[in-house]
């Protein structure tokens, strides 16, 4: 299903916030690399997929109502075995029973990516100025540092690299204190692609791809949130 089909499905269900699995599907259509994942309903399917991609994995609750999944016990990181995955699945189901009026679309099993630099890449449609793109240090740090750079698309790779150089956290990407140099070419390419997405998909009010985990070679989005207009 393409982005417009995903948007129609959400609107038919009277919601303007996509689930994480829907949001990841949208950005994949624009060739933004995403850590391998699968939406499952049953623990048996979760185990089968984890065996296929290899441990460690991440388990996430998929619900349009849950924006901060970690805060409600809906995210389990660094799961290293079948028994740990079974226990995480059980805990997630127990945690969800404590939350009223939440619709659950399933559980996302995803390849665990670690040791990279976490970045945020986002976009928003402003009523006065049109779409803009932002980037900064990601994960939980985005709310701590408030270190962001903004541009209006279309964006070239050179524009994207300039955005990164404007960040206080740029020295981390450049290999601060013995860290490996992050793949700036791949990261800047993702920024360019998100600019293309925001120009084309006018139904999107705002998007956050957070975090994008940038390694010495390559980068992968592991979570995303999309809010539709209207």
PDB file of C-alpha atoms in Angstrom:
ATOM      1  CA  UNK A   1       0.000   0.000   0.000  1.00  0.00           C
ATOM      2  CA  UNK A   2       1.367   3.432  -0.972  1.00  0.00           C
ATOM      3  CA  UNK A   3       1.337   6.573   1.200  1.00  0.00           C
ATOM      4  CA  UNK A   4      -2.010   7.825  -0.109  1.00  0.00           C
ATOM      5  CA  UNK A   5      -3.618   4.440   0.593  1.00  0.00           C
ATOM      6  CA  UNK A   6      -2.244   4.534   4.145  1.00  0.00           C
ATOM      7  CA  UNK A   7      -3.607   8.069   4.605  1.00  0.00           C
ATOM      8  CA  UNK A   8      -7.065   7.026   3.322  1.00  0.00           C
ATOM      9  CA  UNK A   9      -7.122   4.062   5.708  1.00  0.00           C
ATOM     10  CA  UNK A  10      -6.288   6.294   8.686  1.00  0.00           C
ATOM     11  CA  UNK A  11      -8.959   8.842   7.759  1.00  0.00           C
ATOM     12  CA  UNK A  12     -11.522   6.084   7.266  1.00  0.00           C
ATOM     13  CA  UNK A  13     -10.755   5.052  10.863  1.00  0.00           C
ATOM     14  CA  UNK A  14     -11.259   8.715  11.906  1.00  0.00           C
ATOM     15  CA  UNK A  15      -7.688   9.332  13.027  1.00  0.00           C
ATOM     16  CA  UNK A  16      -5.021  11.754  11.830  1.00  0.00           C
ATOM     17  CA  UNK A  17      -2.033  10.116  13.576  1.00  0.00           C
ATOM     18  CA  UNK A  18      -0.427   7.143  11.849  1.00  0.00           C
ATOM     19  CA  UNK A  19       0.875   4.162  13.773  1.00  0.00           C
ATOM     20  CA  UNK A  20       4.629   3.609  13.834  1.00  0.00           C
ATOM     21  CA  UNK A  21       4.335   0.739  11.341  1.00  0.00           C
ATOM     22  CA  UNK A  22       2.319   2.927   8.939  1.00  0.00           C
ATOM     23  CA  UNK A  23       4.770   5.819   9.307  1.00  0.00           C
ATOM     24  CA  UNK A  24       7.743   3.546   8.609  1.00  0.00           C
ATOM     25  CA  UNK A  25       5.983   2.219   5.496  1.00  0.00           C
ATOM     26  CA  UNK A  26       5.535   5.794   4.225  1.00  0.00           C
ATOM     27  CA  UNK A  27       9.193   6.759   4.625  1.00  0.00           C
ATOM     28  CA  UNK A  28      10.331   3.469   3.073  1.00  0.00           C
ATOM     29  CA  UNK A  29       8.475   4.484  -0.113  1.00  0.00           C
ATOM     30  CA  UNK A  30      10.926   7.406  -0.336  1.00  0.00           C
ATOM     31  CA  UNK A  31      13.900   5.045   0.003  1.00  0.00           C
ATOM     32  CA  UNK A  32      14.723   6.138   3.542  1.00  0.00           C
ATOM     33  CA  UNK A  33      16.509   3.159   5.140  1.00  0.00           C
ATOM     34  CA  UNK A  34      14.573   1.556   7.995  1.00  0.00           C
ATOM     35  CA  UNK A  35      15.770  -1.071  10.478  1.00  0.00           C
ATOM     36  CA  UNK A  36      14.183  -4.400   9.511  1.00  0.00           C
ATOM     37  CA  UNK A  37      10.804  -4.915  11.210  1.00  0.00           C
ATOM     38  CA  UNK A  38       7.503  -6.768  11.122  1.00  0.00           C
ATOM     39  CA  UNK A  39       4.067  -6.053  12.584  1.00  0.00           C
ATOM     40  CA  UNK A  40       2.789  -9.096  14.490  1.00  0.00           C
ATOM     41  CA  UNK A  41      -0.253  -9.996  16.569  1.00  0.00           C
ATOM     42  CA  UNK A  42       0.964 -13.125  18.347  1.00  0.00           C
ATOM     43  CA  UNK A  43       4.074 -13.990  20.318  1.00  0.00           C
ATOM     44  CA  UNK A  44       4.671 -17.012  18.059  1.00  0.00           C
ATOM     45  CA  UNK A  45       4.955 -14.704  15.038  1.00  0.00           C
ATOM     46  CA  UNK A  46       7.289 -12.407  16.970  1.00  0.00           C
ATOM     47  CA  UNK A  47       9.583 -15.336  17.789  1.00  0.00           C
ATOM     48  CA  UNK A  48       9.537 -16.584  14.192  1.00  0.00           C
ATOM     49  CA  UNK A  49      10.581 -13.164  12.862  1.00  0.00           C
ATOM     50  CA  UNK A  50      13.241 -12.669  15.554  1.00  0.00           C
ATOM     51  CA  UNK A  51      14.737 -16.036  14.618  1.00  0.00           C
ATOM     52  CA  UNK A  52      14.803 -14.924  10.981  1.00  0.00           C
ATOM     53  CA  UNK A  53      16.573 -11.566  11.499  1.00  0.00           C
ATOM     54  CA  UNK A  54      18.622 -12.594  14.541  1.00  0.00           C
ATOM     55  CA  UNK A  55      18.783 -11.261  18.073  1.00  0.00           C
ATOM     56  CA  UNK A  56      18.966  -8.749  19.673  1.00  0.00           C
ATOM     57  CA  UNK A  57      15.586  -7.252  18.774  1.00  0.00           C
ATOM     58  CA  UNK A  58      13.230  -4.535  19.976  1.00  0.00           C
ATOM     59  CA  UNK A  59       9.519  -4.981  20.784  1.00  0.00           C
ATOM     60  CA  UNK A  60       7.166  -1.981  20.473  1.00  0.00           C
ATOM     61  CA  UNK A  61       3.440  -1.644  21.048  1.00  0.00           C
ATOM     62  CA  UNK A  62       1.683  -0.266  17.949  1.00  0.00           C
ATOM     63  CA  UNK A  63      -1.177   2.111  18.753  1.00  0.00           C
ATOM     64  CA  UNK A  64      -2.183   5.489  17.256  1.00  0.00           C
ATOM     65  CA  UNK A  65      -3.057   6.770  20.747  1.00  0.00           C
ATOM     66  CA  UNK A  66       0.345   6.049  22.318  1.00  0.00           C
ATOM     67  CA  UNK A  67       2.788   8.793  21.313  1.00  0.00           C
ATOM     68  CA  UNK A  68       5.418   8.204  24.004  1.00  0.00           C
ATOM     69  CA  UNK A  69       5.409   4.415  24.089  1.00  0.00           C
ATOM     70  CA  UNK A  70       8.333   4.155  26.519  1.00  0.00           C
ATOM     71  CA  UNK A  71       6.426   6.111  29.194  1.00  0.00           C
ATOM     72  CA  UNK A  72       3.661   3.482  29.342  1.00  0.00           C
ATOM     73  CA  UNK A  73       5.900   0.419  29.213  1.00  0.00           C
ATOM     74  CA  UNK A  74       5.336  -0.162  25.519  1.00  0.00           C
ATOM     75  CA  UNK A  75       8.954  -0.503  24.369  1.00  0.00           C
ATOM     76  CA  UNK A  76      11.414  -3.280  25.220  1.00  0.00           C
ATOM     77  CA  UNK A  77      15.005  -2.914  24.025  1.00  0.00           C
ATOM     78  CA  UNK A  78      17.929  -5.281  23.560  1.00  0.00           C
ATOM     79  CA  UNK A  79      15.932  -8.529  23.726  1.00  0.00           C
ATOM     80  CA  UNK A  80      18.511 -11.284  23.283  1.00  0.00           C
ATOM     81  CA  UNK A  81      16.608 -14.578  23.343  1.00  0.00           C
ATOM     82  CA  UNK A  82      13.296 -16.336  22.779  1.00  0.00           C
ATOM     83  CA  UNK A  83      12.583 -16.413  26.532  1.00  0.00           C
ATOM     84  CA  UNK A  84      13.279 -12.675  26.876  1.00  0.00           C
ATOM     85  CA  UNK A  85      10.971 -11.960  23.929  1.00  0.00           C
ATOM     86  CA  UNK A  86       8.185 -14.066  25.453  1.00  0.00           C
ATOM     87  CA  UNK A  87       8.566 -12.191  28.756  1.00  0.00           C
ATOM     88  CA  UNK A  88       8.595  -8.793  27.023  1.00  0.00           C
ATOM     89  CA  UNK A  89       5.434  -9.714  25.095  1.00  0.00           C
ATOM     90  CA  UNK A  90       3.729 -10.754  28.349  1.00  0.00           C
ATOM     91  CA  UNK A  91       4.771  -7.553  30.131  1.00  0.00           C
ATOM     92  CA  UNK A  92       3.627  -5.393  27.215  1.00  0.00           C
ATOM     93  CA  UNK A  93       0.173  -7.003  27.242  1.00  0.00           C
ATOM     94  CA  UNK A  94      -0.064  -6.511  31.024  1.00  0.00           C
ATOM     95  CA  UNK A  95       0.962  -2.842  30.756  1.00  0.00           C
ATOM     96  CA  UNK A  96      -1.650  -2.205  28.069  1.00  0.00           C
ATOM     97  CA  UNK A  97      -4.449  -3.550  30.252  1.00  0.00           C
ATOM     98  CA  UNK A  98      -3.845  -0.625  32.621  1.00  0.00           C
ATOM     99  CA  UNK A  99      -4.473   1.979  29.899  1.00  0.00           C
ATOM    100  CA  UNK A 100      -8.131   2.818  29.086  1.00  0.00           C
ATOM    101  CA  UNK A 101      -9.475   3.585  25.601  1.00  0.00           C
ATOM    102  CA  UNK A 102      -6.429   2.463  23.626  1.00  0.00           C
ATOM    103  CA  UNK A 103      -6.704   0.554  20.352  1.00  0.00           C
ATOM    104  CA  UNK A 104      -3.821  -1.846  19.740  1.00  0.00           C
ATOM    105  CA  UNK A 105      -2.868  -2.644  16.138  1.00  0.00           C
ATOM    106  CA  UNK A 106      -0.251  -5.194  17.158  1.00  0.00           C
ATOM    107  CA  UNK A 107       3.414  -5.309  18.117  1.00  0.00           C
ATOM    108  CA  UNK A 108       6.436  -4.256  16.114  1.00  0.00           C
ATOM    109  CA  UNK A 109       9.432  -6.587  16.226  1.00  0.00           C
ATOM    110  CA  UNK A 110      12.523  -4.804  14.957  1.00  0.00           C
ATOM    111  CA  UNK A 111      16.237  -5.422  14.599  1.00  0.00           C
ATOM    112  CA  UNK A 112      18.124  -3.747  17.471  1.00  0.00           C
ATOM    113  CA  UNK A 113      20.706  -1.234  16.242  1.00  0.00           C
ATOM    114  CA  UNK A 114      23.137   0.159  18.798  1.00  0.00           C
ATOM    115  CA  UNK A 115      26.421   2.067  19.098  1.00  0.00           C
ATOM    116  CA  UNK A 116      25.441   4.719  16.554  1.00  0.00           C
ATOM    117  CA  UNK A 117      24.641   8.422  16.886  1.00  0.00           C
ATOM    118  CA  UNK A 118      20.924   9.112  17.341  1.00  0.00           C
ATOM    119  CA  UNK A 119      19.545  11.915  15.155  1.00  0.00           C
ATOM    120  CA  UNK A 120      16.108  13.387  14.516  1.00  0.00           C
ATOM    121  CA  UNK A 121      14.969  14.369  11.039  1.00  0.00           C
ATOM    122  CA  UNK A 122      11.559  15.982  10.839  1.00  0.00           C
ATOM    123  CA  UNK A 123       9.298  18.155   8.768  1.00  0.00           C
ATOM    124  CA  UNK A 124       6.240  20.342   9.093  1.00  0.00           C
ATOM    125  CA  UNK A 125       3.836  22.181   6.833  1.00  0.00           C
ATOM    126  CA  UNK A 126       3.588  25.786   8.015  1.00  0.00           C
ATOM    127  CA  UNK A 127       0.425  27.600   6.867  1.00  0.00           C
ATOM    128  CA  UNK A 128       2.371  30.751   6.026  1.00  0.00           C
ATOM    129  CA  UNK A 129       5.725  29.478   4.750  1.00  0.00           C
ATOM    130  CA  UNK A 130       4.936  25.974   3.494  1.00  0.00           C
ATOM    131  CA  UNK A 131       6.968  22.848   4.287  1.00  0.00           C
ATOM    132  CA  UNK A 132      10.260  22.966   6.181  1.00  0.00           C
ATOM    133  CA  UNK A 133      12.765  20.328   7.295  1.00  0.00           C
ATOM    134  CA  UNK A 134      14.670  20.136  10.569  1.00  0.00           C
ATOM    135  CA  UNK A 135      17.451  17.986  11.941  1.00  0.00           C
ATOM    136  CA  UNK A 136      19.262  17.696  15.259  1.00  0.00           C
ATOM    137  CA  UNK A 137      20.544  15.305  17.879  1.00  0.00           C
ATOM    138  CA  UNK A 138      17.848  12.689  18.364  1.00  0.00           C
ATOM    139  CA  UNK A 139      16.429  10.181  20.811  1.00  0.00           C
ATOM    140  CA  UNK A 140      15.634  11.626  24.236  1.00  0.00           C
ATOM    141  CA  UNK A 141      18.353  14.270  23.680  1.00  0.00           C
ATOM    142  CA  UNK A 142      16.202  16.268  21.250  1.00  0.00           C
ATOM    143  CA  UNK A 143      14.201  17.732  24.150  1.00  0.00           C
ATOM    144  CA  UNK A 144      17.328  18.283  26.262  1.00  0.00           C
ATOM    145  CA  UNK A 145      19.611  20.070  23.798  1.00  0.00           C
ATOM    146  CA  UNK A 146      17.010  21.778  21.570  1.00  0.00           C
ATOM    147  CA  UNK A 147      19.820  21.821  18.996  1.00  0.00           C
ATOM    148  CA  UNK A 148      18.118  22.031  15.603  1.00  0.00           C
ATOM    149  CA  UNK A 149      18.856  23.280  12.104  1.00  0.00           C
ATOM    150  CA  UNK A 150      16.062  24.181   9.646  1.00  0.00           C
ATOM    151  CA  UNK A 151      15.770  24.521   5.854  1.00  0.00           C
ATOM    152  CA  UNK A 152      13.000  24.854   3.275  1.00  0.00           C
ATOM    153  CA  UNK A 153      12.902  22.121   0.616  1.00  0.00           C
ATOM    154  CA  UNK A 154      13.946  21.253  -2.003  1.00  0.00           C
ATOM    155  CA  UNK A 155      17.226  20.455  -0.254  1.00  0.00           C
ATOM    156  CA  UNK A 156      20.495  19.387  -1.868  1.00  0.00           C
ATOM    157  CA  UNK A 157      23.093  17.162  -0.212  1.00  0.00           C
ATOM    158  CA  UNK A 158      25.254  20.264   0.224  1.00  0.00           C
ATOM    159  CA  UNK A 159      22.362  21.999   2.040  1.00  0.00           C
ATOM    160  CA  UNK A 160      21.932  18.951   4.266  1.00  0.00           C
ATOM    161  CA  UNK A 161      25.639  18.877   5.171  1.00  0.00           C
ATOM    162  CA  UNK A 162      25.477  22.580   6.064  1.00  0.00           C
ATOM    163  CA  UNK A 163      22.511  21.834   8.349  1.00  0.00           C
ATOM    164  CA  UNK A 164      24.573  19.207  10.152  1.00  0.00           C
ATOM    165  CA  UNK A 165      27.567  21.545  10.504  1.00  0.00           C
ATOM    166  CA  UNK A 166      25.344  24.138  12.211  1.00  0.00           C
ATOM    167  CA  UNK A 167      24.537  21.749  15.070  1.00  0.00           C
ATOM    168  CA  UNK A 168      26.364  21.937  18.396  1.00  0.00           C
ATOM    169  CA  UNK A 169      26.381  18.138  18.269  1.00  0.00           C
ATOM    170  CA  UNK A 170      28.219  18.072  14.921  1.00  0.00           C
ATOM    171  CA  UNK A 171      31.498  17.207  16.655  1.00  0.00           C
ATOM    172  CA  UNK A 172      29.881  13.951  17.849  1.00  0.00           C
ATOM    173  CA  UNK A 173      29.141  13.054  14.231  1.00  0.00           C
ATOM    174  CA  UNK A 174      32.761  13.865  13.354  1.00  0.00           C
ATOM    175  CA  UNK A 175      34.131  11.347  15.837  1.00  0.00           C
ATOM    176  CA  UNK A 176      34.342  13.169  19.180  1.00  0.00           C
ATOM    177  CA  UNK A 177      36.703  11.560  21.737  1.00  0.00           C
ATOM    178  CA  UNK A 178      37.525   8.459  19.797  1.00  0.00           C
ATOM    179  CA  UNK A 179      34.043   7.734  18.466  1.00  0.00           C
ATOM    180  CA  UNK A 180      34.007   6.534  14.847  1.00  0.00           C
ATOM    181  CA  UNK A 181      33.142   9.099  12.191  1.00  0.00           C
ATOM    182  CA  UNK A 182      29.418   8.914  11.382  1.00  0.00           C
ATOM    183  CA  UNK A 183      28.264   8.294   7.806  1.00  0.00           C
ATOM    184  CA  UNK A 184      27.487  11.918   6.916  1.00  0.00           C
ATOM    185  CA  UNK A 185      26.819  11.074   3.267  1.00  0.00           C
ATOM    186  CA  UNK A 186      24.059   8.607   4.174  1.00  0.00           C
ATOM    187  CA  UNK A 187      22.612  10.966   6.797  1.00  0.00           C
ATOM    188  CA  UNK A 188      22.534  13.949   4.440  1.00  0.00           C
ATOM    189  CA  UNK A 189      20.878  11.743   1.813  1.00  0.00           C
ATOM    190  CA  UNK A 190      18.076  10.913   4.254  1.00  0.00           C
ATOM    191  CA  UNK A 191      17.537  14.639   4.915  1.00  0.00           C
ATOM    192  CA  UNK A 192      17.238  15.227   1.146  1.00  0.00           C
ATOM    193  CA  UNK A 193      14.711  12.397   0.798  1.00  0.00           C
ATOM    194  CA  UNK A 194      12.580  13.704   3.661  1.00  0.00           C
ATOM    195  CA  UNK A 195      12.509  17.071   1.902  1.00  0.00           C
ATOM    196  CA  UNK A 196      11.202  15.334  -1.224  1.00  0.00           C
ATOM    197  CA  UNK A 197       8.550  13.577   0.864  1.00  0.00           C
ATOM    198  CA  UNK A 198       7.342  16.838   2.434  1.00  0.00           C
ATOM    199  CA  UNK A 199       7.082  18.551  -0.953  1.00  0.00           C
ATOM    200  CA  UNK A 200       5.063  15.709  -2.472  1.00  0.00           C
ATOM    201  CA  UNK A 201       2.882  14.484   0.416  1.00  0.00           C
ATOM    202  CA  UNK A 202       0.814  17.567   1.180  1.00  0.00           C
ATOM    203  CA  UNK A 203      -1.543  15.518   3.379  1.00  0.00           C
ATOM    204  CA  UNK A 204       1.192  15.387   6.043  1.00  0.00           C
ATOM    205  CA  UNK A 205       1.050  18.130   8.668  1.00  0.00           C
ATOM    206  CA  UNK A 206       4.178  17.002  10.504  1.00  0.00           C
ATOM    207  CA  UNK A 207       6.625  14.117  10.600  1.00  0.00           C
ATOM    208  CA  UNK A 208       9.319  13.087  13.067  1.00  0.00           C
ATOM    209  CA  UNK A 209      11.783  10.352  12.193  1.00  0.00           C
ATOM    210  CA  UNK A 210      13.368   9.858  15.609  1.00  0.00           C
ATOM    211  CA  UNK A 211      15.763   8.342  16.048  1.00  0.00           C
ATOM    212  CA  UNK A 212      17.726   7.791  12.908  1.00  0.00           C
ATOM    213  CA  UNK A 213      20.729   5.794  14.111  1.00  0.00           C
ATOM    214  CA  UNK A 214      23.857   6.749  12.175  1.00  0.00           C
ATOM    215  CA  UNK A 215      26.729   4.272  12.083  1.00  0.00           C
ATOM    216  CA  UNK A 216      30.241   4.571  10.653  1.00  0.00           C
ATOM    217  CA  UNK A 217      28.792   2.951   7.537  1.00  0.00           C
ATOM    218  CA  UNK A 218      25.080   3.404   6.927  1.00  0.00           C
ATOM    219  CA  UNK A 219      22.108   4.740   8.870  1.00  0.00           C
ATOM    220  CA  UNK A 220      18.645   3.423   9.729  1.00  0.00           C
ATOM    221  CA  UNK A 221      15.409   4.960  10.936  1.00  0.00           C
ATOM    222  CA  UNK A 222      13.991   2.975  13.842  1.00  0.00           C
ATOM    223  CA  UNK A 223      10.912   5.026  14.748  1.00  0.00           C
ATOM    224  CA  UNK A 224       8.675   7.566  13.043  1.00  0.00           C
ATOM    225  CA  UNK A 225       5.545   9.593  13.720  1.00  0.00           C
ATOM    226  CA  UNK A 226       3.294  11.203  11.117  1.00  0.00           C
ATOM    227  CA  UNK A 227       0.371  13.554  11.768  1.00  0.00           C
ATOM    228  CA  UNK A 228      -2.016  14.255   8.883  1.00  0.00           C
ATOM    229  CA  UNK A 229      -3.769  17.521   8.081  1.00  0.00           C
ATOM    230  CA  UNK A 230      -7.378  17.917   9.158  1.00  0.00           C
TER     231      UNK A 230
END
